[in-house]
mmCIF file of C-alpha atoms in Angstrom:
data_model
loop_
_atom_site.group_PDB
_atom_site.id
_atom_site.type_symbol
_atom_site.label_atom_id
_atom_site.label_comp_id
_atom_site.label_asym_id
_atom_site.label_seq_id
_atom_site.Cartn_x
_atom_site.Cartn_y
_atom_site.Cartn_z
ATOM 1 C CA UNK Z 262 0.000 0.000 0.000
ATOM 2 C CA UNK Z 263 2.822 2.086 0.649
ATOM 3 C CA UNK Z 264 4.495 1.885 -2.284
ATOM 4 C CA UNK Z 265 1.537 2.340 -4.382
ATOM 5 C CA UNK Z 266 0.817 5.749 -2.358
ATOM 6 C CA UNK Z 267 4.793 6.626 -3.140
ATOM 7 C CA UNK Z 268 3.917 6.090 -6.860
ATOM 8 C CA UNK Z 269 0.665 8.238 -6.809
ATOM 9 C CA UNK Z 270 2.401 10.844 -5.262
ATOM 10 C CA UNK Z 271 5.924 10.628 -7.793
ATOM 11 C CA UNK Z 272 2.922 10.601 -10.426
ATOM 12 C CA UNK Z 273 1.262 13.514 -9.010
ATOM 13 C CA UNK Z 274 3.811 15.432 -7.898
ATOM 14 C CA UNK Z 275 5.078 18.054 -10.650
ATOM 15 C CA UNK Z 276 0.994 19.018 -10.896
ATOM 16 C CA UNK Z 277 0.740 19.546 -6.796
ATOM 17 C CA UNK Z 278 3.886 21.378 -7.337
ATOM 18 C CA UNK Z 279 2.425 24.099 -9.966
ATOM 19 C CA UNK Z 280 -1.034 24.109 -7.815
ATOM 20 C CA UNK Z 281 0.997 24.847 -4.721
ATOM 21 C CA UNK Z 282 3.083 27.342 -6.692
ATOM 22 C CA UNK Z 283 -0.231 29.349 -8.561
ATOM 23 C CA UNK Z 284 -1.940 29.426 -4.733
ATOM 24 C CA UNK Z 285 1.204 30.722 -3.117
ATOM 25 C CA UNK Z 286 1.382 33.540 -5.967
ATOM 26 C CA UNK Z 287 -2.569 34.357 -5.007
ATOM 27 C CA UNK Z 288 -2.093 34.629 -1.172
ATOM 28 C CA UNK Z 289 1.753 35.161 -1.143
ATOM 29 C CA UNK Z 290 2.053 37.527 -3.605
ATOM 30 C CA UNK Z 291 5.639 38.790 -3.563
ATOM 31 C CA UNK Z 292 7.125 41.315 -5.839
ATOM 32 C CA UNK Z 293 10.985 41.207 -6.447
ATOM 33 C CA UNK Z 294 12.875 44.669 -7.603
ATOM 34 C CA UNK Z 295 17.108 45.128 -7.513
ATOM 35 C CA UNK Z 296 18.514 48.169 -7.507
ATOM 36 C CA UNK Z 297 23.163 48.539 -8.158
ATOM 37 C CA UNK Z 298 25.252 50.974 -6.062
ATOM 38 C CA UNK Z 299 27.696 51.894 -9.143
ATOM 39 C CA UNK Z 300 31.133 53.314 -8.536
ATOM 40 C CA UNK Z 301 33.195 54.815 -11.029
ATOM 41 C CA UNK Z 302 37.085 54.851 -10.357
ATOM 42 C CA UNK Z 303 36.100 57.771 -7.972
ATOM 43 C CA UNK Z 304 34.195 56.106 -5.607
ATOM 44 C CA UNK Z 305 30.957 58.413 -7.358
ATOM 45 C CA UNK Z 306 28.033 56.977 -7.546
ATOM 46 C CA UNK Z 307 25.576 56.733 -10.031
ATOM 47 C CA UNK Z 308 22.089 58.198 -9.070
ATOM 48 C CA UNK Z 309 18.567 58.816 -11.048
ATOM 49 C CA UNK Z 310 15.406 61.238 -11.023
ATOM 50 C CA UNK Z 311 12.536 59.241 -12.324
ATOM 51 C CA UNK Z 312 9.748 61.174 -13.912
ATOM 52 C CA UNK Z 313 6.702 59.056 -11.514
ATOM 53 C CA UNK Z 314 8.320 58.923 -8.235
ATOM 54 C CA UNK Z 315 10.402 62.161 -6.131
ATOM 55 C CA UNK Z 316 14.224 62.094 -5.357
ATOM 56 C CA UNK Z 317 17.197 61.099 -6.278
ATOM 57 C CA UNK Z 318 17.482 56.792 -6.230
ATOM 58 C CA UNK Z 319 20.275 53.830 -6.799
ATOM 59 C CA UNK Z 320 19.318 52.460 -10.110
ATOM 60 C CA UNK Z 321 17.017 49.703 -10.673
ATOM 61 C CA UNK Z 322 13.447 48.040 -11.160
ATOM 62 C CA UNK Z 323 11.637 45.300 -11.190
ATOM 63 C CA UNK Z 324 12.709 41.697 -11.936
ATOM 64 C CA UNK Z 325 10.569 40.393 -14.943
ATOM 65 C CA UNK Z 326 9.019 36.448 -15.034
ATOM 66 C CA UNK Z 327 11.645 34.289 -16.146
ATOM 67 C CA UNK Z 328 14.871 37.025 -15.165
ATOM 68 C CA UNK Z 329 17.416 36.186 -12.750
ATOM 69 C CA UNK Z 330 18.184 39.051 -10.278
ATOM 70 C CA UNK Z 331 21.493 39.464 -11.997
ATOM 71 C CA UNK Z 332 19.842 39.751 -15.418
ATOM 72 C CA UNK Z 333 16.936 42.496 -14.051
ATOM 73 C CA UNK Z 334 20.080 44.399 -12.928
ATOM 74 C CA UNK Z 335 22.276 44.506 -15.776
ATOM 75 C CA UNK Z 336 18.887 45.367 -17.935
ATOM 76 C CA UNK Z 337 17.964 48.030 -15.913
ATOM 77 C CA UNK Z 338 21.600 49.674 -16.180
ATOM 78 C CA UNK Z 339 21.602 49.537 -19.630
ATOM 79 C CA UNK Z 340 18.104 51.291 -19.692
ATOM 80 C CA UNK Z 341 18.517 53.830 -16.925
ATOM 81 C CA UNK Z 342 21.583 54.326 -17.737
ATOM 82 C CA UNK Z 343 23.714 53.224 -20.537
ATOM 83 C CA UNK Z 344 25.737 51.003 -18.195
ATOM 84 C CA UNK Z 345 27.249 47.784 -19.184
ATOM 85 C CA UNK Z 346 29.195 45.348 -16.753
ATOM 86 C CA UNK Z 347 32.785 44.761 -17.431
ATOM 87 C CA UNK Z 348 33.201 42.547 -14.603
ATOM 88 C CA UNK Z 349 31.331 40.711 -11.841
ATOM 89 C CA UNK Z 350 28.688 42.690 -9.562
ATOM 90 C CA UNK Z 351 28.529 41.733 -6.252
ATOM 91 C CA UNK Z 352 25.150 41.180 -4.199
ATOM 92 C CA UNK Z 353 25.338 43.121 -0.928
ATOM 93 C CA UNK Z 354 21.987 42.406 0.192
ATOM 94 C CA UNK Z 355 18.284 42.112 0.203
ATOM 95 C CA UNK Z 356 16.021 43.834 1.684
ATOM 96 C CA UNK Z 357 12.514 44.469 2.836
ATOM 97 C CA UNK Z 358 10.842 47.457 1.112
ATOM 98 C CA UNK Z 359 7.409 47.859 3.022
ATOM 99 C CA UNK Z 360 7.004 51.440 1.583
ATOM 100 C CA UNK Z 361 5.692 49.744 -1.209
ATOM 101 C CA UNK Z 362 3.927 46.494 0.435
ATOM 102 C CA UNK Z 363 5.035 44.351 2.898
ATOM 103 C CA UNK Z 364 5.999 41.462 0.002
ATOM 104 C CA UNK Z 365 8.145 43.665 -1.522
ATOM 105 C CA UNK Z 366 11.935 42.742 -1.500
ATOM 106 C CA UNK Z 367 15.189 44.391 -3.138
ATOM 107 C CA UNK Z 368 18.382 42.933 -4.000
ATOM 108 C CA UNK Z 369 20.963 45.631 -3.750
ATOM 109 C CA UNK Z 370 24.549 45.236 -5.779
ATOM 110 C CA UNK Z 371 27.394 46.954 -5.752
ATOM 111 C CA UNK Z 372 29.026 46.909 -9.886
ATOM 112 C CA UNK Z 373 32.759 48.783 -10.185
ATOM 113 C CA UNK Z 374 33.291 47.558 -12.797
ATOM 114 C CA UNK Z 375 31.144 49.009 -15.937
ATOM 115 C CA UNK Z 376 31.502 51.432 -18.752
ATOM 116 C CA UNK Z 377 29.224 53.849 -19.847
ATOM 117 C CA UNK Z 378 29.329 55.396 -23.327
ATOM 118 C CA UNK Z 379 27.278 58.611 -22.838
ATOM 119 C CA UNK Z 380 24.289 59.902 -20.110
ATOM 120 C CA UNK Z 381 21.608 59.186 -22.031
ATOM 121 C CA UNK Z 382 19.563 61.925 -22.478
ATOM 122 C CA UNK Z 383 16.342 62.363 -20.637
ATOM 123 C CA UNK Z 384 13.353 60.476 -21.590
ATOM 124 C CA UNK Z 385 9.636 59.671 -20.235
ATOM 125 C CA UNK Z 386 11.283 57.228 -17.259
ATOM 126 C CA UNK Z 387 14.323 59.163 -16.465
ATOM 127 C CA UNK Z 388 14.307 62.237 -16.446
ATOM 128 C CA UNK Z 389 17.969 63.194 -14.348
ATOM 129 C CA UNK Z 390 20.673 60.861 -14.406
ATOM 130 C CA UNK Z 391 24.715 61.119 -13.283
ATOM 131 C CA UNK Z 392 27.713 60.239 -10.887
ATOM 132 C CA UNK Z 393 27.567 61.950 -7.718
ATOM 133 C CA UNK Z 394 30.461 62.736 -5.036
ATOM 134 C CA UNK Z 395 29.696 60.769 -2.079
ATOM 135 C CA UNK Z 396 29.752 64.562 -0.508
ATOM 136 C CA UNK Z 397 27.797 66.199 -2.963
ATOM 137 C CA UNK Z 398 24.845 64.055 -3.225
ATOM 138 C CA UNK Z 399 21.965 66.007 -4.970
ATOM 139 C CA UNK Z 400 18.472 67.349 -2.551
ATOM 140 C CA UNK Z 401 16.400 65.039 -2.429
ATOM 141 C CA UNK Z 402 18.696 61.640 -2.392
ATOM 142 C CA UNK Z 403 16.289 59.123 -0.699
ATOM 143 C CA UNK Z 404 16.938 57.239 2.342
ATOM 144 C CA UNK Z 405 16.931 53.866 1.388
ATOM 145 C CA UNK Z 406 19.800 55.316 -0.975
ATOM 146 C CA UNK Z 407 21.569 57.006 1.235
ATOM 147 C CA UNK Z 408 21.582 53.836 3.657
ATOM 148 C CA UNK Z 409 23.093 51.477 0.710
ATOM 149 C CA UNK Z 410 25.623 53.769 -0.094
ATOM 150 C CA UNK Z 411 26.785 53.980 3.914
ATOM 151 C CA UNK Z 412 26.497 50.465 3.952
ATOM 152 C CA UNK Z 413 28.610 49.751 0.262
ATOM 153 C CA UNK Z 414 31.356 52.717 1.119
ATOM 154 C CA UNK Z 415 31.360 53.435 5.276
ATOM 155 C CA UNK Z 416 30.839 49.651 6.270
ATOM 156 C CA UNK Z 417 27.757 50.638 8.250
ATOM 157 C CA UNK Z 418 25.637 47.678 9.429
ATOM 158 C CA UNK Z 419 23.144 46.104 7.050
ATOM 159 C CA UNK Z 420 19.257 47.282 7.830
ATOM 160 C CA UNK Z 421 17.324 44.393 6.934
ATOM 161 C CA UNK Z 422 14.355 47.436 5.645
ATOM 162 C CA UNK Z 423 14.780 49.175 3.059
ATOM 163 C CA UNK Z 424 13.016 52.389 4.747
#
């Protein structure tokens, strides 16, 4: 009888698996978003207005079905800001953004290693874009930014929220 049940459930199986999956998405609904702390050579760091939202943010967005983190980041780069890796990015955390629900998460990387052709020029998403001294950032840098960026460059501690 046993074994029988085993086989049911090996039979079974990948369809409990989607079920379980589709339900958790209904009730669990969780939204994943990464954002990259770029450096240039100066330890500057690359910051952007958006046109929807106020202040000054890391760049980043939303991770599309079927996109690894790593893959949402480097795509967002290249949109936001004409970025391309050169080398490895490094994940330096993820956190809990509950300004925007309390499902949403953000995995935060730091890339050094990049090259950028041009600013792009303003557009309907972004409408400010640059490198910043970590001295000079602009009015209106938010704080979830500001906290990566102490985390990344000062070694502060790691805030699990993205407040």
């Amino acid at each position: 009888m046993g074994e029988r049940l085993n086989r049911i459930r090996r039979k079974c199986e990948p369809l409990l698996r989607r079920l379980f999956h589709a339900y958790f998405l209904i009730v669990r609904g969780m939204t994943l978003g990464v954002r990259a702390v770029v450096l240039d050579a100066d330890n500057r760091v690359f910051l952007v207005r958006h046109s929807y939202v106020s202040g000054w943010h890391l760049p980043g967005g939303g991770v599309d079905h079927g996109e690894t983190m790593e893959q949402a980041m480097r795509r967002e780069l290249k949109e936001e800001g004409d970025i391309d890796l050169t080398g490895a990015a490094r994940l330096h955390g993820i956190f809990l953004n509950s300004h925007v629900s309390r499902r949403d998460h953000v995995a935060v990387y730091v890339v050094r290693q990049f090259r950028q052709e041009c600013v792009p020029e303003p557009n309907r998403e972004i409408v400010e874009c640059g490198f910043f001294a970590i001295t000079a950032l602009p009015e209106g840098t938010t704080r979830g930014t500001l906290l990566r960026i102490a985390e990344v460059l000062d070694g502060s501690p790691l805030i699990a929220t993205w407040r």
